[in-house]
């Protein structure tokens, strides 16, 4: 008889937290387990993920360095914790895993109060604020990088190098060859700036591409994600330069576009890097300077040191510098293919599987299929409306 366990996955409302949580959820459900997601309003609205799991929205409470946020932040955390305990009472999870972000904190605190085993997963090369606060109390810490800054050495015995879980569609790209590229073939460039694009990429990339030698520029095919306020300006710029470009504010099919790309220009978010290294795609990366603890700069080190990417600080990200870096990678014979192999060597394609293995080993007291406590269909519940 197969054993079905119940797992609660708690994640902040950005793609960087939600996508790895989704990948782990898919793996757990494929093994016959039941999964519930705890997130905020933003996370619940991300399209195409968690459509087969229960989704619960609850207040998280954001505590910043400003004293004015402390009282409201603590109130939000306590309210979310109380509501998460109500979820635990009904769902009876065997483990709760936090993927970072403020919505993860109430769920993890509730699990600790109820004696439920807890795990945290850190996607970045710098331990995030919520994970730092709870690292000493959880049963296991899963990391995406061999070296994680701000992770105390005393926790080494419970650290597991897992990698950053990616969607199955991205994992499948690992079995495909790097797209054929000759001196005459189309040169496909994918530009992505996170879940909402990046204005700096919209400003610099078109001009940088226009500075490439004619022999390379005439072969370009650009696919670029832009903010809504930038897209018409960027479209006009590419038209004036006679560079074919497919622009959108959001791409539902990033794995497909990644599959046929020869070069990616992007921010350095954890999920982006995980997908690049899993698929084996060379990149020019521009870390977001305002990222918490400058974690995107830390994220790129492994891929850059391996030779799979080049990193340009935003302060030096000019059209001239971009054109120079693209020429170094695209004109030298075999350079892009070699960078693709080096990027691929950094990938950890089995991260979702390994994370599920870890959760199964941590979560004890398995629950046999229980129709009373498992919703028969996916449900999105706003726990903010449930009395604590």
XYZ file of C-alpha atoms in Angstrom:
388
model
C 0.000 0.000 0.000
C 1.451 3.394 -0.977
C 1.804 6.003 1.718
C 0.639 9.527 1.008
C 2.056 12.286 3.147
C 0.972 15.882 3.469
C 3.472 18.688 2.881
C 3.041 22.443 3.248
C 5.237 24.572 0.999
C 5.542 28.242 1.994
C 6.975 30.772 -0.437
C 7.149 34.504 -1.024
C 5.221 35.961 -3.923
C 8.024 36.341 -6.479
C 9.006 33.939 -9.228
C 12.339 33.359 -7.514
C 10.566 31.776 -4.544
C 7.518 30.333 -6.281
C 9.106 28.513 -9.234
C 11.361 26.222 -7.140
C 8.452 25.600 -4.769
C 6.303 24.661 -7.765
C 8.964 22.270 -9.076
C 9.182 20.506 -5.710
C 5.394 20.374 -5.463
C 5.218 18.680 -8.862
C 7.749 16.067 -7.754
C 5.957 15.413 -4.468
C 2.568 15.065 -6.141
C 4.049 12.727 -8.740
C 5.059 10.509 -5.807
C 1.472 10.474 -4.563
C 1.781 13.058 -1.796
C -0.618 15.921 -1.084
C 0.684 19.475 -1.208
C -0.630 22.789 0.094
C 0.965 26.133 -0.763
C 1.084 29.091 1.599
C 1.866 32.405 -0.088
C 0.631 35.980 -0.485
C -1.623 37.636 -3.051
C 1.225 38.068 -5.537
C 2.254 34.424 -5.437
C -1.298 33.193 -5.905
C -1.605 35.243 -9.099
C 1.484 33.906 -10.893
C 0.046 32.037 -13.897
C 0.734 28.423 -14.768
C 1.905 27.107 -11.399
C 0.253 25.351 -8.452
C -2.888 24.677 -10.465
C -3.194 21.181 -8.930
C -2.502 22.005 -5.303
C -4.345 23.783 -2.541
C -3.335 27.441 -2.334
C -3.729 29.400 0.888
C -3.239 33.162 1.141
C -2.391 34.621 4.514
C -0.865 37.809 5.929
C 2.881 37.677 6.336
C 3.956 40.908 7.990
C 7.009 42.639 6.553
C 9.616 43.796 9.066
C 12.230 46.161 7.652
C 15.020 48.167 9.211
C 12.671 51.087 9.781
C 11.148 51.089 13.294
C 7.761 52.169 11.911
C 7.396 48.735 10.265
C 8.044 46.737 13.421
C 4.641 46.883 15.111
C 2.566 46.241 11.992
C 5.066 43.637 10.829
C 4.941 41.675 14.074
C 1.153 41.850 14.086
C 1.057 40.467 10.548
C 3.429 37.620 11.408
C 1.415 36.664 14.484
C -1.871 36.768 12.566
C -0.395 34.637 9.810
C 1.036 32.191 12.340
C -2.341 31.733 13.996
C -4.020 31.095 10.662
C -1.287 28.692 9.584
C -1.883 26.730 12.788
C -5.522 26.385 11.742
C -4.304 24.972 8.435
C -2.024 22.526 10.263
C -4.970 21.372 12.369
C -6.952 20.494 9.238
C -4.208 19.433 6.825
C -1.918 17.761 9.374
C 1.353 18.109 7.432
C 4.256 15.793 8.088
C 6.697 18.570 7.188
C 6.647 22.257 6.290
C 9.255 23.706 3.964
C 9.957 27.401 3.502
C 11.344 28.744 0.229
C 12.112 32.210 1.550
C 10.220 35.472 1.507
C 8.090 36.903 4.302
C 5.050 34.625 3.680
C 7.225 31.658 4.651
C 7.799 32.909 8.191
C 4.289 32.489 9.677
C 3.966 28.978 8.227
C 7.332 27.908 9.627
C 6.634 29.453 13.040
C 3.265 27.696 13.126
C 4.914 24.368 12.313
C 7.469 24.858 15.074
C 4.701 25.635 17.542
C 2.845 22.483 16.498
C 5.892 20.214 16.563
C 5.919 19.697 12.778
C 9.394 19.146 11.226
C 10.617 22.138 9.213
C 13.052 22.650 6.354
C 14.211 25.808 4.602
C 15.497 26.104 1.053
C 17.803 28.981 0.074
C 17.834 29.781 -3.631
C 20.541 32.453 -3.501
C 24.229 32.485 -2.668
C 23.475 34.692 0.327
C 21.161 33.391 3.052
C 17.982 35.483 3.001
C 16.629 37.427 5.948
C 13.775 35.062 6.873
C 15.997 32.002 6.482
C 18.667 33.627 8.662
C 16.138 34.198 11.410
C 14.951 30.582 11.413
C 18.069 28.628 10.408
C 18.895 27.651 13.966
C 15.471 26.112 14.596
C 14.828 24.055 11.452
C 15.683 20.393 10.949
C 17.501 20.900 7.644
C 18.814 23.668 5.398
C 18.846 23.057 1.640
C 21.112 25.265 -0.459
C 21.502 25.972 -4.156
C 25.225 26.792 -4.058
C 28.247 25.116 -2.455
C 29.112 28.378 -0.697
C 26.379 30.483 0.881
C 27.246 33.762 2.545
C 25.748 34.587 5.966
C 25.200 30.914 6.724
C 26.802 30.248 10.109
C 29.405 27.449 10.217
C 27.711 25.931 13.265
C 24.823 24.817 11.020
C 27.048 22.819 8.681
C 25.803 19.430 9.906
C 22.267 20.116 8.712
C 23.138 21.750 5.377
C 22.331 19.836 2.182
C 23.524 21.008 -1.247
C 20.406 20.483 -3.349
C 20.520 23.039 -6.133
C 17.642 25.179 -7.280
C 14.639 23.153 -8.503
C 13.488 24.003 -12.032
C 10.389 23.215 -14.039
C 10.331 19.884 -15.853
C 10.156 21.699 -19.201
C 13.536 23.266 -18.437
C 15.016 20.033 -17.172
C 14.141 18.370 -20.479
C 16.304 20.920 -22.311
C 19.349 19.310 -20.734
C 18.963 16.350 -23.080
C 18.937 18.567 -26.172
C 21.954 19.714 -28.156
C 22.973 23.367 -28.202
C 21.201 24.947 -31.210
C 23.257 24.702 -34.393
C 25.126 27.921 -35.105
C 27.125 28.730 -38.244
C 28.398 31.931 -39.808
C 25.222 32.088 -41.881
C 22.527 30.882 -39.466
C 20.159 33.070 -37.452
C 21.695 34.212 -34.153
C 18.945 34.099 -31.498
C 19.239 36.310 -28.435
C 16.843 36.038 -25.486
C 16.579 39.019 -23.130
C 14.760 38.468 -19.826
C 14.706 40.740 -16.810
C 12.797 38.836 -14.191
C 9.042 38.526 -13.763
C 8.436 42.118 -14.884
C 11.335 42.862 -17.200
C 14.037 45.444 -16.515
C 14.132 48.994 -17.813
C 17.935 49.058 -17.923
C 17.927 46.103 -20.331
C 15.341 47.842 -22.509
C 17.513 50.945 -22.612
C 20.923 49.366 -23.220
C 20.381 46.141 -25.178
C 18.889 47.557 -28.422
C 21.646 50.132 -28.730
C 24.315 47.563 -27.895
C 23.026 45.169 -30.557
C 23.052 47.993 -33.113
C 26.815 48.389 -32.549
C 27.624 44.815 -33.581
C 29.416 44.221 -36.885
C 27.041 44.112 -39.845
C 27.882 40.444 -40.504
C 26.543 39.561 -37.051
C 23.810 42.159 -36.751
C 22.047 41.073 -39.944
C 21.650 37.558 -38.489
C 20.036 38.656 -35.219
C 16.651 37.487 -33.989
C 15.780 39.061 -30.616
C 13.171 37.962 -28.103
C 12.899 40.422 -25.246
C 10.805 40.873 -22.139
C 10.001 44.519 -21.412
C 8.040 46.482 -18.879
C 4.700 47.743 -20.169
C 5.893 51.350 -20.059
C 8.970 50.514 -22.163
C 7.680 48.110 -24.785
C 6.527 50.533 -27.506
C 9.732 52.550 -27.280
C 11.826 49.385 -27.579
C 9.719 48.089 -30.471
C 10.242 51.352 -32.357
C 14.000 51.244 -31.713
C 14.375 47.728 -33.092
C 12.260 48.624 -36.145
C 14.491 51.611 -36.896
C 17.548 49.351 -36.650
C 15.893 46.707 -38.843
C 16.510 44.037 -36.206
C 13.692 41.448 -36.000
C 12.350 41.441 -32.445
C 9.561 39.654 -30.574
C 8.622 41.707 -27.508
C 6.244 41.009 -24.624
C 5.754 42.004 -21.005
C 5.503 38.355 -19.950
C 6.413 35.049 -21.595
C 4.476 31.917 -20.660
C 6.848 29.756 -22.701
C 10.294 30.723 -21.411
C 11.532 27.092 -21.523
C 10.732 26.880 -25.238
C 12.421 30.205 -25.957
C 15.409 29.202 -23.862
C 15.680 25.986 -25.864
C 16.404 27.687 -29.165
C 18.449 30.608 -27.820
C 22.163 30.948 -28.529
C 22.769 33.702 -25.963
C 20.771 35.014 -23.006
C 21.036 38.518 -21.567
C 19.422 38.669 -18.141
C 19.370 39.667 -14.531
C 20.995 37.216 -12.111
C 18.056 35.916 -10.130
C 18.411 32.439 -8.676
C 15.742 30.822 -10.859
C 17.163 32.387 -14.012
C 20.621 31.022 -13.237
C 19.237 27.605 -12.351
C 17.462 27.425 -15.700
C 20.506 28.633 -17.638
C 22.805 26.087 -16.022
C 20.308 23.241 -16.262
C 19.724 23.873 -19.973
C 23.328 24.828 -20.682
C 22.952 28.292 -22.190
C 25.672 30.965 -22.193
C 24.718 34.335 -20.792
C 25.618 37.932 -20.165
C 24.321 38.749 -16.695
C 23.555 42.114 -15.106
C 23.023 41.671 -11.339
C 20.300 43.817 -9.816
C 22.218 46.283 -7.605
C 19.297 46.809 -5.223
C 18.846 43.099 -4.483
C 18.885 42.265 -0.772
C 22.483 41.813 0.448
C 23.597 42.169 -3.208
C 22.799 38.466 -3.571
C 22.621 38.541 -7.375
C 26.299 39.486 -7.560
C 27.042 36.471 -5.361
C 24.777 34.265 -7.481
C 26.777 34.778 -10.690
C 30.179 33.797 -9.299
C 29.936 30.059 -9.843
C 28.758 30.353 -13.455
C 31.225 33.127 -14.317
C 34.195 31.307 -12.759
C 33.256 28.196 -14.730
C 33.296 30.190 -17.976
C 29.586 29.832 -18.716
C 28.706 33.501 -18.377
C 30.027 37.033 -18.281
C 28.853 39.452 -15.611
C 28.600 43.208 -16.057
C 27.805 45.408 -13.027
C 24.916 47.735 -13.791
C 27.171 50.771 -13.270
C 29.293 49.539 -16.204
C 26.457 48.144 -18.301
C 26.665 50.374 -21.377
C 25.871 49.735 -25.012
C 29.579 49.770 -25.858
C 30.478 47.259 -23.135
C 27.592 44.979 -24.075
C 28.564 44.981 -27.753
C 32.173 44.210 -26.810
C 31.180 41.231 -24.649
C 28.790 39.833 -27.264
C 31.502 39.995 -29.921
C 33.939 38.123 -27.676
C 31.408 35.332 -27.219
C 29.824 35.218 -30.673
C 32.586 35.864 -33.192
C 35.320 33.530 -31.942
C 34.638 30.065 -33.436
C 33.177 27.662 -30.903
C 33.152 30.198 -28.053
C 29.400 30.084 -27.475
C 29.280 26.290 -27.674
C 32.149 26.056 -25.178
C 30.439 28.523 -22.824
C 27.244 26.481 -23.097
C 29.104 23.340 -21.958
C 30.642 25.208 -19.042
C 27.260 26.623 -18.025
C 25.756 23.144 -18.177
C 28.490 21.807 -15.894
C 27.186 24.116 -13.148
C 23.649 22.755 -13.400
C 21.979 20.618 -10.759
C 19.096 19.146 -12.756
C 17.960 16.724 -10.042
C 17.316 19.409 -7.433
C 13.543 18.814 -7.293
C 14.078 15.074 -6.867
C 16.743 15.561 -4.215
C 14.607 18.082 -2.343
C 11.672 15.661 -2.340
C 13.989 12.922 -1.030
C 15.111 15.232 1.775
C 11.523 16.087 2.714
C 10.522 12.440 2.774
C 13.431 11.693 5.093
C 12.573 14.603 7.403
C 8.806 14.255 7.427
C 7.793 11.428 9.737
C 4.445 10.055 10.967
C 3.145 9.387 7.444
C -0.570 9.774 6.829
C -2.350 7.197 4.693
C -4.716 8.760 2.140
C -7.329 10.572 4.205
C -10.329 11.956 2.276
C -11.474 13.893 5.326
C -8.382 16.095 5.432
C -7.511 16.341 1.743
C -9.504 18.639 -0.505
C -10.812 16.594 -3.465
C -10.047 19.400 -5.937
C -7.549 22.263 -6.004
C -8.771 25.161 -3.914
C -7.586 28.709 -3.391
C -8.464 29.761 0.120
C -7.864 33.177 1.595
C -7.018 32.389 5.197
C -7.182 36.105 6.015
C -10.927 35.631 6.204
C -10.716 32.728 8.659
C -10.849 33.590 12.369
C -7.731 32.564 14.249
